[in-house]
Amino acid sequence: MIRLGGGLAFPGELPNIVEEAAAAAAMRSEGLQYGPLYGLDDLRDAVVDYLAHDGVTAGRDNILIVNGAKHGLDLACRVFIEPGDAIIVSGPTYMTALAIMKTHEVEFIVVAQDAQGMKVDELESMLDARRRRGAAPPKLLFDVPDFHNPTGITLSEARRRRIVELAVEYGFRILEDDPYRRVRFEGTPVAPIKTFDTGDYVIGLGTVSKILAPGLRIGWVNASPEIVGRMAAQKCDHGTNPFVQRIVAQLFMNGKVDEHIDRVKQTLRVHRDTMVAAVREHLPGSMVEVPQGGYFLWVRLPDDVDADALVRRAGELNVEVNPGGLSFAGPTPGQFIRLAYSFCNPEEIRTGIARLGEAYRSMRAAQHAA
Ligand code: PMP
C-alpha cells in the first residue's frame, strides 16, 4: 500500500533523539517525576524563542505545553464552547479539527476560500446577517493560515488583519493553528495573525509534529495568561509528559530543531515537485495549485470523476488517498482529493500517482463509454 492519505512525517527524516533521551533519563527528578501543569520552564522558554523568530512577542506565562495542537484545540473548545455555539471554519478545513469540534456539539459557519485564503468579505456578510437576525455571535474562528490543510493556501496579510478587526467587532476569538509555517520551500513568509492582535483575541496553537515528529506529542498554546490559566484548568493529565518535554527542550536549546527543519524542507520540496509533475502527467484534466510549503496537494478533479469512487478504485490498486469530502463541515463537493507528499519517497510517490492515474483513466473511459 502506498500511503498518500495521512499527513505523516517522512520516515527517512525522523530526528535521532537517543542522546537527548539519555540526558532526560539522567535528570531523574525532572524527567521521571510528575511535571509542572503548564510545562517545563525550559521548554516554555524555548517556545517563546521559536515564536520570536516569527515576530510573535510572548513570555513564559503565555505558553501552555500540551499533548499536540489537537489537544490545544480541544482545551480551547472546553473553555469557550457550550453545545450549540458557533465556530467559523473555512470550507474546506482540517478534517481532524472538525471531528474535535463536533464532539463539543458546535454549529459550523463555513466560509469559502480563494487563492488568498478565507474570504473575509463573505465572512463579514455572514456575521452581519447573523447579527441582524438576532443570532448569537460565533465564539471562535478556526483557521490554518500557512499552507492550509487541505488546500495548501496561505492567508494574505490583509486578510489576517481584517479577521482580527472582525474578531474585535463581533467578539469572537481566533484559533491560529500553524503547524506548517516553518515548512516553507520558497516565497516570503506572512506575519502570523497573532502579530496583528490588538488585545486578547488570538490563541496560537503550535506543535512539533511537523518540525520534529508527531509521535512526540508535544504542542503548545500561546495566549494571554488568563486564557492559558483557564485552559490549564481543563487539562486532566497532571501535565504533559515531562520526559518527552525534556527531550524536546534539549533539541530546541542545542539548535537541532532548526537543523532538522532545514533537512525536512529540502526533502519535502523534492517530494512536492515529484508529486506535482506526476499529477500533471497522470491526472490530465484535473487542477492543482502548487503550494509553497506544507504537506499536501489539493486536487480538483474534472466533473466526470467522482472523488469517492476514485479513492475506492485507488485503494484496490494499493494506493491510499483522502477523499476531499472529509474536509468539509457543510455540503461536500464531490470533486476533490487530498494527496500527502510527506510520507512516501519520490519513487513511491511516482508509483502511487501512476496507479492513481490508472484508476482515473479507467473511470473516465467507462464514463465516456456510458
Ligand atoms: N493542525 C493541522 C492543520 C494539521 O494538519 C496537523 C497535522 N495533521 C496538526 C495540527 C497536528 O496536530 P498535533 O500537534 O496534535 O499532532
mmCIF file of C-alpha atoms and ligand atoms in Angstrom:
data_model
loop_
_atom_site.group_PDB
_atom_site.id
_atom_site.type_symbol
_atom_site.label_atom_id
_atom_site.label_comp_id
_atom_site.label_asym_id
_atom_site.label_seq_id
_atom_site.Cartn_x
_atom_site.Cartn_y
_atom_site.Cartn_z
ATOM 1 C CA MET A 1 0.000 0.000 0.000
ATOM 2 C CA ILE A 2 1.398 3.411 -0.956
ATOM 3 C CA ARG A 3 0.208 5.914 1.631
ATOM 4 C CA LEU A 4 -0.630 9.336 0.214
ATOM 5 C CA GLY A 5 -3.509 9.808 2.649
ATOM 6 C CA GLY A 6 -2.458 10.931 6.129
ATOM 7 C CA GLY A 7 -0.084 13.786 6.947
ATOM 8 C CA LEU A 8 2.672 11.630 8.425
ATOM 9 C CA ALA A 9 6.332 12.615 8.764
ATOM 10 C CA PHE A 10 8.814 11.221 6.232
ATOM 11 C CA PRO A 11 10.277 8.096 7.903
ATOM 12 C CA GLY A 12 13.712 8.790 6.381
ATOM 13 C CA GLU A 13 13.830 12.129 8.169
ATOM 14 C CA LEU A 14 12.782 11.419 11.753
ATOM 15 C CA PRO A 15 15.037 13.021 14.375
ATOM 16 C CA ASN A 16 17.547 10.925 16.270
ATOM 17 C CA ILE A 17 16.696 11.535 19.922
ATOM 18 C CA VAL A 18 18.858 8.918 21.603
ATOM 19 C CA GLU A 19 21.291 11.372 23.238
ATOM 20 C CA GLU A 20 18.535 13.694 24.447
ATOM 21 C CA ALA A 21 16.530 10.746 25.795
ATOM 22 C CA ALA A 22 19.553 9.533 27.773
ATOM 23 C CA ALA A 23 20.068 13.043 29.156
ATOM 24 C CA ALA A 24 16.378 13.286 30.108
ATOM 25 C CA ALA A 25 16.558 9.934 31.897
ATOM 26 C CA ALA A 26 19.668 11.045 33.748
ATOM 27 C CA MET A 27 17.822 14.114 35.069
ATOM 28 C CA ARG A 28 15.680 11.815 37.138
ATOM 29 C CA SER A 29 13.732 14.321 39.164
ATOM 30 C CA GLU A 30 12.829 16.413 36.145
ATOM 31 C CA GLY A 31 12.092 13.750 33.576
ATOM 32 C CA LEU A 32 10.744 10.935 35.692
ATOM 33 C CA GLN A 33 8.561 12.628 38.303
ATOM 34 C CA TYR A 34 5.283 14.413 37.698
ATOM 35 C CA GLY A 35 5.978 17.710 35.954
ATOM 36 C CA PRO A 36 4.507 21.188 36.305
ATOM 37 C CA LEU A 37 0.984 21.603 34.926
ATOM 38 C CA TYR A 38 1.955 24.368 32.500
ATOM 39 C CA GLY A 39 5.024 22.543 31.176
ATOM 40 C CA LEU A 40 8.773 22.628 31.842
ATOM 41 C CA ASP A 41 10.130 26.166 32.055
ATOM 42 C CA ASP A 42 12.963 25.334 29.638
ATOM 43 C CA LEU A 43 10.519 24.177 27.008
ATOM 44 C CA ARG A 44 8.156 27.121 27.526
ATOM 45 C CA ASP A 45 11.150 29.448 27.116
ATOM 46 C CA ALA A 46 12.301 27.593 24.008
ATOM 47 C CA VAL A 47 8.817 28.057 22.512
ATOM 48 C CA VAL A 48 8.985 31.777 23.334
ATOM 49 C CA ASP A 49 12.247 31.988 21.345
ATOM 50 C CA TYR A 50 10.808 29.965 18.490
ATOM 51 C CA LEU A 51 7.823 32.319 18.262
ATOM 52 C CA ALA A 52 10.044 35.419 18.490
ATOM 53 C CA HIS A 53 11.683 34.272 15.245
ATOM 54 C CA ASP A 54 8.276 34.804 13.581
ATOM 55 C CA GLY A 55 7.813 38.227 15.162
ATOM 56 C CA VAL A 56 5.442 36.975 17.869
ATOM 57 C CA THR A 57 6.082 38.532 21.285
ATOM 58 C CA ALA A 58 5.324 36.169 24.135
ATOM 59 C CA GLY A 59 6.660 35.417 27.601
ATOM 60 C CA ARG A 60 6.772 32.175 29.536
ATOM 61 C CA ASP A 61 3.370 32.980 31.125
ATOM 62 C CA ASN A 62 1.748 32.977 27.696
ATOM 63 C CA ILE A 63 2.770 29.402 26.950
ATOM 64 C CA LEU A 64 0.984 26.218 27.965
ATOM 65 C CA ILE A 65 2.605 22.948 26.888
ATOM 66 C CA VAL A 66 0.029 20.439 25.626
ATOM 67 C CA ASN A 67 -0.047 16.986 24.001
ATOM 68 C CA GLY A 68 -0.080 18.322 20.443
ATOM 69 C CA ALA A 69 -2.015 21.094 18.725
ATOM 70 C CA LYS A 70 -5.163 18.955 18.630
ATOM 71 C CA HIS A 71 -5.100 18.845 22.413
ATOM 72 C CA GLY A 72 -4.823 22.642 22.450
ATOM 73 C CA LEU A 73 -7.855 22.860 20.167
ATOM 74 C CA ASP A 74 -9.868 20.581 22.437
ATOM 75 C CA LEU A 75 -8.901 22.632 25.515
ATOM 76 C CA ALA A 76 -9.947 25.848 23.751
ATOM 77 C CA CYS A 77 -13.327 24.284 22.961
ATOM 78 C CA ARG A 78 -13.679 23.197 26.593
ATOM 79 C CA VAL A 79 -13.099 26.761 27.730
ATOM 80 C CA PHE A 80 -15.093 28.687 25.137
ATOM 81 C CA ILE A 81 -17.796 26.388 23.765
ATOM 82 C CA GLU A 82 -21.207 25.340 25.081
ATOM 83 C CA PRO A 83 -23.263 22.941 22.925
ATOM 84 C CA GLY A 84 -24.912 24.872 20.118
ATOM 85 C CA ASP A 85 -22.298 27.659 19.983
ATOM 86 C CA ALA A 86 -20.982 28.606 16.556
ATOM 87 C CA ILE A 87 -17.431 28.254 15.212
ATOM 88 C CA ILE A 88 -16.255 29.803 11.944
ATOM 89 C CA VAL A 89 -14.218 27.483 9.707
ATOM 90 C CA SER A 90 -13.073 27.621 6.110
ATOM 91 C CA GLY A 91 -14.654 25.269 3.592
ATOM 92 C CA PRO A 92 -12.673 23.006 3.365
ATOM 93 C CA THR A 93 -10.695 22.814 6.604
ATOM 94 C CA TYR A 94 -8.539 20.435 8.682
ATOM 95 C CA MET A 95 -10.653 17.307 8.995
ATOM 96 C CA THR A 96 -9.482 16.305 12.484
ATOM 97 C CA ALA A 97 -10.252 19.780 13.784
ATOM 98 C CA LEU A 98 -13.814 19.279 12.530
ATOM 99 C CA ALA A 99 -14.027 15.961 14.362
ATOM 100 C CA ILE A 100 -12.766 17.545 17.607
ATOM 101 C CA MET A 101 -15.123 20.487 17.357
ATOM 102 C CA LYS A 102 -18.055 18.162 16.628
ATOM 103 C CA THR A 103 -17.514 16.437 19.983
ATOM 104 C CA HIS A 104 -18.367 19.838 21.516
ATOM 105 C CA GLU A 105 -21.644 19.896 19.546
ATOM 106 C CA VAL A 106 -20.917 23.118 17.728
ATOM 107 C CA GLU A 107 -22.683 24.796 14.844
ATOM 108 C CA PHE A 108 -20.318 25.496 11.931
ATOM 109 C CA ILE A 109 -20.261 28.738 9.988
ATOM 110 C CA VAL A 110 -18.480 27.774 6.777
ATOM 111 C CA VAL A 111 -16.662 30.436 4.775
ATOM 112 C CA ALA A 112 -15.209 29.674 1.339
ATOM 113 C CA GLN A 113 -11.555 30.211 0.383
ATOM 114 C CA ASP A 114 -9.873 31.609 -2.688
ATOM 115 C CA ALA A 115 -6.165 31.917 -3.509
ATOM 116 C CA GLN A 116 -5.766 34.484 -0.681
ATOM 117 C CA GLY A 117 -7.360 32.215 1.927
ATOM 118 C CA MET A 118 -10.632 32.607 3.808
ATOM 119 C CA LYS A 119 -12.913 35.084 2.015
ATOM 120 C CA VAL A 120 -13.255 37.780 4.636
ATOM 121 C CA ASP A 121 -15.918 39.736 2.750
ATOM 122 C CA GLU A 122 -18.107 36.651 2.772
ATOM 123 C CA LEU A 123 -17.342 36.196 6.485
ATOM 124 C CA GLU A 124 -18.315 39.776 7.201
ATOM 125 C CA SER A 125 -21.652 39.433 5.357
ATOM 126 C CA MET A 126 -22.418 36.241 7.267
ATOM 127 C CA LEU A 127 -21.591 37.865 10.598
ATOM 128 C CA ASP A 128 -23.679 40.875 9.705
ATOM 129 C CA ALA A 129 -26.635 38.738 8.616
ATOM 130 C CA ARG A 130 -26.481 36.770 11.871
ATOM 131 C CA ARG A 131 -26.398 39.954 13.882
ATOM 132 C CA ARG A 132 -29.404 41.378 12.016
ATOM 133 C CA ARG A 133 -31.468 38.277 12.663
ATOM 134 C CA GLY A 134 -30.524 38.318 16.339
ATOM 135 C CA ALA A 135 -28.406 35.120 16.308
ATOM 136 C CA ALA A 136 -25.639 34.849 18.909
ATOM 137 C CA PRO A 137 -22.189 35.769 17.574
ATOM 138 C CA PRO A 138 -19.768 32.897 16.989
ATOM 139 C CA LYS A 139 -17.380 32.088 19.823
ATOM 140 C CA LEU A 140 -14.368 31.031 17.783
ATOM 141 C CA LEU A 141 -12.811 31.198 14.330
ATOM 142 C CA PHE A 142 -10.507 28.304 13.448
ATOM 143 C CA ASP A 143 -8.028 28.604 10.594
ATOM 144 C CA VAL A 144 -4.723 27.206 9.352
ATOM 145 C CA PRO A 145 -3.134 30.374 7.927
ATOM 146 C CA ASP A 146 0.064 28.893 6.471
ATOM 147 C CA PHE A 147 -0.062 26.048 3.929
ATOM 148 C CA HIS A 148 -3.595 25.254 4.900
ATOM 149 C CA ASN A 149 -4.703 21.681 5.392
ATOM 150 C CA PRO A 150 -6.009 20.559 2.912
ATOM 151 C CA THR A 151 -5.655 23.332 0.307
ATOM 152 C CA GLY A 152 -2.044 24.485 0.853
ATOM 153 C CA ILE A 153 -3.191 28.125 0.651
ATOM 154 C CA THR A 154 -1.526 30.864 2.730
ATOM 155 C CA LEU A 155 -3.810 33.572 4.116
ATOM 156 C CA SER A 156 -2.828 37.047 2.885
ATOM 157 C CA GLU A 157 -1.638 39.696 5.313
ATOM 158 C CA ALA A 158 -4.565 41.997 4.533
ATOM 159 C CA ARG A 159 -6.996 39.224 5.416
ATOM 160 C CA ARG A 160 -5.130 38.386 8.619
ATOM 161 C CA ARG A 161 -5.541 41.983 9.707
ATOM 162 C CA ARG A 162 -9.205 42.042 8.701
ATOM 163 C CA ILE A 163 -10.005 38.834 10.569
ATOM 164 C CA VAL A 164 -8.612 40.387 13.762
ATOM 165 C CA GLU A 165 -10.750 43.501 13.179
ATOM 166 C CA LEU A 166 -13.834 41.328 12.760
ATOM 167 C CA ALA A 167 -12.964 39.386 15.924
ATOM 168 C CA VAL A 168 -12.840 42.671 17.828
ATOM 169 C CA GLU A 169 -16.084 43.904 16.281
ATOM 170 C CA TYR A 170 -18.066 40.692 16.750
ATOM 171 C CA GLY A 171 -16.364 39.454 19.912
ATOM 172 C CA PHE A 172 -15.023 36.048 18.851
ATOM 173 C CA ARG A 173 -11.592 34.548 19.386
ATOM 174 C CA ILE A 174 -9.282 33.277 16.657
ATOM 175 C CA LEU A 175 -7.579 29.891 16.881
ATOM 176 C CA GLU A 176 -4.459 30.203 14.729
ATOM 177 C CA ASP A 177 -3.385 26.611 14.074
ATOM 178 C CA ASP A 178 0.006 26.906 12.414
ATOM 179 C CA PRO A 179 1.889 23.602 12.235
ATOM 180 C CA TYR A 180 3.281 24.056 8.704
ATOM 181 C CA ARG A 181 4.619 27.619 8.929
ATOM 182 C CA ARG A 182 8.299 26.632 9.005
ATOM 183 C CA VAL A 183 7.909 24.015 6.283
ATOM 184 C CA ARG A 184 8.220 26.710 3.599
ATOM 185 C CA PHE A 185 10.103 25.790 0.414
ATOM 186 C CA GLU A 186 10.042 29.216 -1.240
ATOM 187 C CA GLY A 187 8.404 32.637 -1.130
ATOM 188 C CA THR A 188 8.169 35.174 1.680
ATOM 189 C CA PRO A 189 6.501 34.322 4.992
ATOM 190 C CA VAL A 190 3.453 36.341 6.030
ATOM 191 C CA ALA A 191 3.400 37.553 9.657
ATOM 192 C CA PRO A 192 1.341 35.343 11.990
ATOM 193 C CA ILE A 193 -2.202 36.522 12.800
ATOM 194 C CA LYS A 194 -1.055 36.809 16.411
ATOM 195 C CA THR A 195 1.200 39.733 15.461
ATOM 196 C CA PHE A 196 -1.900 41.744 14.481
ATOM 197 C CA ASP A 197 -3.729 41.015 17.729
ATOM 198 C CA THR A 198 -4.807 44.236 19.397
ATOM 199 C CA GLY A 199 -5.997 42.599 22.606
ATOM 200 C CA ASP A 200 -6.627 39.102 23.713
ATOM 201 C CA TYR A 201 -8.288 37.767 20.570
ATOM 202 C CA VAL A 202 -5.792 35.345 19.040
ATOM 203 C CA ILE A 203 -4.907 31.961 20.536
ATOM 204 C CA GLY A 204 -1.894 30.399 18.830
ATOM 205 C CA LEU A 205 -1.694 26.609 18.545
ATOM 206 C CA GLY A 206 1.725 25.130 17.817
ATOM 207 C CA THR A 207 3.261 21.690 17.612
ATOM 208 C CA VAL A 208 6.496 19.828 16.987
ATOM 209 C CA SER A 209 4.625 17.274 14.869
ATOM 210 C CA LYS A 210 5.778 18.737 11.530
ATOM 211 C CA ILE A 211 9.134 20.189 12.626
ATOM 212 C CA LEU A 212 10.336 17.100 14.554
ATOM 213 C CA ALA A 213 7.986 14.130 14.838
ATOM 214 C CA PRO A 214 4.274 13.644 15.530
ATOM 215 C CA GLY A 215 4.867 10.734 17.897
ATOM 216 C CA LEU A 216 6.474 13.024 20.452
ATOM 217 C CA ARG A 217 3.002 14.500 21.124
ATOM 218 C CA ILE A 218 4.264 17.909 22.173
ATOM 219 C CA GLY A 219 2.499 21.129 21.283
ATOM 220 C CA TRP A 220 1.758 24.493 22.817
ATOM 221 C CA VAL A 221 -0.831 27.191 23.261
ATOM 222 C CA ASN A 222 0.156 30.868 23.091
ATOM 223 C CA ALA A 223 -2.455 33.139 24.666
ATOM 224 C CA SER A 224 -2.925 35.622 27.481
ATOM 225 C CA PRO A 225 -2.058 34.313 30.952
ATOM 226 C CA GLU A 226 -5.769 34.465 31.803
ATOM 227 C CA ILE A 227 -6.762 32.196 28.877
ATOM 228 C CA VAL A 228 -3.759 29.942 29.418
ATOM 229 C CA GLY A 229 -4.844 29.545 33.042
ATOM 230 C CA ARG A 230 -8.389 28.607 32.056
ATOM 231 C CA MET A 231 -7.120 26.103 29.514
ATOM 232 C CA ALA A 232 -4.634 24.638 32.015
ATOM 233 C CA ALA A 233 -7.502 24.144 34.459
ATOM 234 C CA GLN A 234 -9.162 21.870 31.850
ATOM 235 C CA LYS A 235 -6.015 19.787 31.449
ATOM 236 C CA CYS A 236 -6.676 16.471 33.181
ATOM 237 C CA ASP A 237 -3.262 14.820 32.654
ATOM 238 C CA HIS A 238 -1.263 16.323 35.531
ATOM 239 C CA GLY A 239 0.989 17.974 32.955
ATOM 240 C CA THR A 240 2.201 16.829 29.566
ATOM 241 C CA ASN A 241 4.805 14.020 29.636
ATOM 242 C CA PRO A 242 7.850 15.686 31.281
ATOM 243 C CA PHE A 243 10.303 13.113 29.970
ATOM 244 C CA VAL A 244 9.441 13.927 26.362
ATOM 245 C CA GLN A 245 9.254 17.645 27.144
ATOM 246 C CA ARG A 246 12.842 17.453 28.399
ATOM 247 C CA ILE A 247 13.932 15.761 25.163
ATOM 248 C CA VAL A 248 12.210 18.393 23.044
ATOM 249 C CA ALA A 249 13.565 21.258 25.167
ATOM 250 C CA GLN A 250 17.101 19.906 24.608
ATOM 251 C CA LEU A 251 16.536 19.657 20.863
ATOM 252 C CA PHE A 252 15.391 23.287 20.767
ATOM 253 C CA MET A 253 18.198 24.520 23.020
ATOM 254 C CA ASN A 254 21.029 22.832 21.139
ATOM 255 C CA GLY A 255 19.855 24.080 17.740
ATOM 256 C CA LYS A 256 18.821 20.658 16.465
ATOM 257 C CA VAL A 257 15.256 21.754 15.723
ATOM 258 C CA ASP A 258 16.446 24.355 13.231
ATOM 259 C CA GLU A 259 18.829 21.865 11.621
ATOM 260 C CA HIS A 260 16.046 19.339 11.379
ATOM 261 C CA ILE A 261 13.653 21.828 9.793
ATOM 262 C CA ASP A 262 16.241 22.608 7.106
ATOM 263 C CA ARG A 263 16.520 18.932 6.222
ATOM 264 C CA VAL A 264 12.748 18.444 6.200
ATOM 265 C CA LYS A 265 12.309 21.410 3.869
ATOM 266 C CA GLN A 266 14.917 20.144 1.421
ATOM 267 C CA THR A 267 13.402 16.675 1.380
ATOM 268 C CA LEU A 268 9.761 17.686 1.130
ATOM 269 C CA ARG A 269 10.434 20.211 -1.588
ATOM 270 C CA VAL A 270 11.636 17.362 -3.791
ATOM 271 C CA HIS A 271 8.599 15.297 -2.765
ATOM 272 C CA ARG A 272 6.278 18.155 -3.706
ATOM 273 C CA ASP A 273 7.928 18.697 -7.087
ATOM 274 C CA THR A 274 7.813 14.985 -7.804
ATOM 275 C CA MET A 275 4.146 14.769 -6.931
ATOM 276 C CA VAL A 276 3.130 17.879 -8.895
ATOM 277 C CA ALA A 277 4.895 16.558 -12.004
ATOM 278 C CA ALA A 278 3.295 13.116 -11.573
ATOM 279 C CA VAL A 279 -0.181 14.565 -11.089
ATOM 280 C CA ARG A 280 0.198 16.674 -14.226
ATOM 281 C CA GLU A 281 1.291 13.614 -16.171
ATOM 282 C CA HIS A 282 -1.164 11.041 -14.828
ATOM 283 C CA LEU A 283 -4.294 13.056 -13.962
ATOM 284 C CA PRO A 284 -4.763 15.198 -17.103
ATOM 285 C CA GLY A 285 -7.766 17.500 -16.845
ATOM 286 C CA SER A 286 -7.521 17.890 -13.085
ATOM 287 C CA MET A 287 -6.329 21.106 -11.447
ATOM 288 C CA VAL A 288 -3.752 21.642 -8.767
ATOM 289 C CA GLU A 289 -2.303 24.814 -7.224
ATOM 290 C CA VAL A 290 1.344 24.351 -6.286
ATOM 291 C CA PRO A 291 1.730 25.091 -2.548
ATOM 292 C CA GLN A 292 4.888 26.898 -1.397
ATOM 293 C CA GLY A 293 5.173 24.618 1.614
ATOM 294 C CA GLY A 294 3.352 22.210 3.888
ATOM 295 C CA TYR A 295 2.432 18.596 3.268
ATOM 296 C CA PHE A 296 -0.471 18.441 0.805
ATOM 297 C CA LEU A 297 -1.704 18.814 -2.736
ATOM 298 C CA TRP A 298 -5.395 19.601 -3.116
ATOM 299 C CA VAL A 299 -6.577 18.280 -6.445
ATOM 300 C CA ARG A 300 -9.743 19.338 -8.226
ATOM 301 C CA LEU A 301 -10.934 16.536 -10.467
ATOM 302 C CA PRO A 302 -12.893 17.060 -13.676
ATOM 303 C CA ASP A 303 -16.676 16.956 -13.215
ATOM 304 C CA ASP A 304 -16.946 13.488 -14.712
ATOM 305 C CA VAL A 305 -14.790 11.887 -11.978
ATOM 306 C CA ASP A 306 -16.378 11.196 -8.601
ATOM 307 C CA ALA A 307 -13.761 11.632 -5.847
ATOM 308 C CA ASP A 308 -15.142 8.926 -3.542
ATOM 309 C CA ALA A 309 -15.273 6.388 -6.362
ATOM 310 C CA LEU A 310 -11.711 7.293 -7.391
ATOM 311 C CA VAL A 311 -10.473 6.858 -3.818
ATOM 312 C CA ARG A 312 -12.101 3.402 -3.648
ATOM 313 C CA ARG A 313 -10.666 2.377 -7.014
ATOM 314 C CA ALA A 314 -7.215 3.642 -5.979
ATOM 315 C CA GLY A 315 -7.446 1.579 -2.774
ATOM 316 C CA GLU A 316 -7.993 -1.529 -4.894
ATOM 317 C CA LEU A 317 -4.728 -0.666 -6.658
ATOM 318 C CA ASN A 318 -2.972 -0.292 -3.276
ATOM 319 C CA VAL A 319 -2.689 3.453 -3.114
ATOM 320 C CA GLU A 320 -4.290 5.370 -0.277
ATOM 321 C CA VAL A 321 -5.539 8.929 -0.852
ATOM 322 C CA ASN A 322 -8.053 11.047 1.054
ATOM 323 C CA PRO A 323 -11.437 11.990 -0.369
ATOM 324 C CA GLY A 324 -11.836 15.760 -0.154
ATOM 325 C CA GLY A 325 -15.263 15.348 1.412
ATOM 326 C CA LEU A 326 -13.671 14.562 4.787
ATOM 327 C CA SER A 327 -12.512 18.178 4.971
ATOM 328 C CA PHE A 328 -15.888 19.864 4.646
ATOM 329 C CA ALA A 329 -18.160 20.796 7.546
ATOM 330 C CA GLY A 330 -21.100 21.529 5.276
ATOM 331 C CA PRO A 331 -22.272 20.177 1.925
ATOM 332 C CA THR A 332 -19.489 18.252 0.246
ATOM 333 C CA PRO A 333 -18.418 18.909 -3.321
ATOM 334 C CA GLY A 334 -17.522 15.545 -4.835
ATOM 335 C CA GLN A 335 -14.621 16.798 -6.945
ATOM 336 C CA PHE A 336 -11.643 16.962 -4.600
ATOM 337 C CA ILE A 337 -8.968 14.643 -3.283
ATOM 338 C CA ARG A 338 -6.137 15.401 -0.868
ATOM 339 C CA LEU A 339 -2.696 13.940 -1.541
ATOM 340 C CA ALA A 340 0.047 13.983 1.108
ATOM 341 C CA TYR A 341 3.620 14.072 -0.249
ATOM 342 C CA SER A 342 5.181 13.965 3.224
ATOM 343 C CA PHE A 343 5.375 10.241 3.992
ATOM 344 C CA CYS A 344 6.457 8.493 0.787
ATOM 345 C CA ASN A 345 9.780 8.852 -1.000
ATOM 346 C CA PRO A 346 9.888 10.182 -4.587
ATOM 347 C CA GLU A 347 9.860 6.729 -6.144
ATOM 348 C CA GLU A 348 6.817 5.684 -4.123
ATOM 349 C CA ILE A 349 5.137 8.990 -4.977
ATOM 350 C CA ARG A 350 5.693 8.358 -8.712
ATOM 351 C CA THR A 351 4.367 4.801 -8.444
ATOM 352 C CA GLY A 352 1.407 5.882 -6.299
ATOM 353 C CA ILE A 353 0.335 8.665 -8.646
ATOM 354 C CA ALA A 354 0.789 6.395 -11.681
ATOM 355 C CA ARG A 355 -1.591 3.889 -10.046
ATOM 356 C CA LEU A 356 -3.998 6.669 -9.196
ATOM 357 C CA GLY A 357 -3.778 7.708 -12.847
ATOM 358 C CA GLU A 358 -4.659 4.163 -13.898
ATOM 359 C CA ALA A 359 -7.783 4.289 -11.731
ATOM 360 C CA TYR A 360 -8.583 7.747 -13.079
ATOM 361 C CA ARG A 361 -8.214 6.768 -16.737
ATOM 362 C CA SER A 362 -10.353 3.664 -16.343
ATOM 363 C CA MET A 363 -13.118 5.656 -14.666
ATOM 364 C CA ARG A 364 -13.096 8.358 -17.326
ATOM 365 C CA ALA A 365 -13.063 5.760 -20.094
ATOM 366 C CA ALA A 366 -16.060 3.984 -18.533
ATOM 367 C CA GLN A 367 -17.833 7.313 -18.139
ATOM 368 C CA HIS A 368 -17.330 8.256 -21.757
ATOM 369 C CA ALA A 369 -18.366 4.820 -22.977
ATOM 370 C CA ALA A 370 -21.640 5.044 -20.991
HETATM 371 N N1 PMP B 1 -3.144 21.170 12.715
HETATM 372 C C1 PMP B 1 -3.196 20.839 11.429
HETATM 373 C C2 PMP B 1 -3.851 21.748 10.466
HETATM 374 C C3 PMP B 1 -2.596 19.645 10.989
HETATM 375 O O1 PMP B 1 -2.657 19.321 9.691
HETATM 376 C C4 PMP B 1 -1.951 18.821 11.898
HETATM 377 C C5 PMP B 1 -1.343 17.505 11.488
HETATM 378 N N2 PMP B 1 -2.181 16.647 10.841
HETATM 379 C C6 PMP B 1 -1.874 19.218 13.215
HETATM 380 C C7 PMP B 1 -2.493 20.400 13.602
HETATM 381 C C8 PMP B 1 -1.049 18.429 14.172
HETATM 382 O O2 PMP B 1 -1.618 18.239 15.360
HETATM 383 P P1 PMP B 1 -0.789 17.567 16.554
HETATM 384 O O3 PMP B 1 0.137 18.597 17.074
HETATM 385 O O4 PMP B 1 -1.866 17.225 17.517
HETATM 386 O O5 PMP B 1 -0.055 16.379 16.025
#
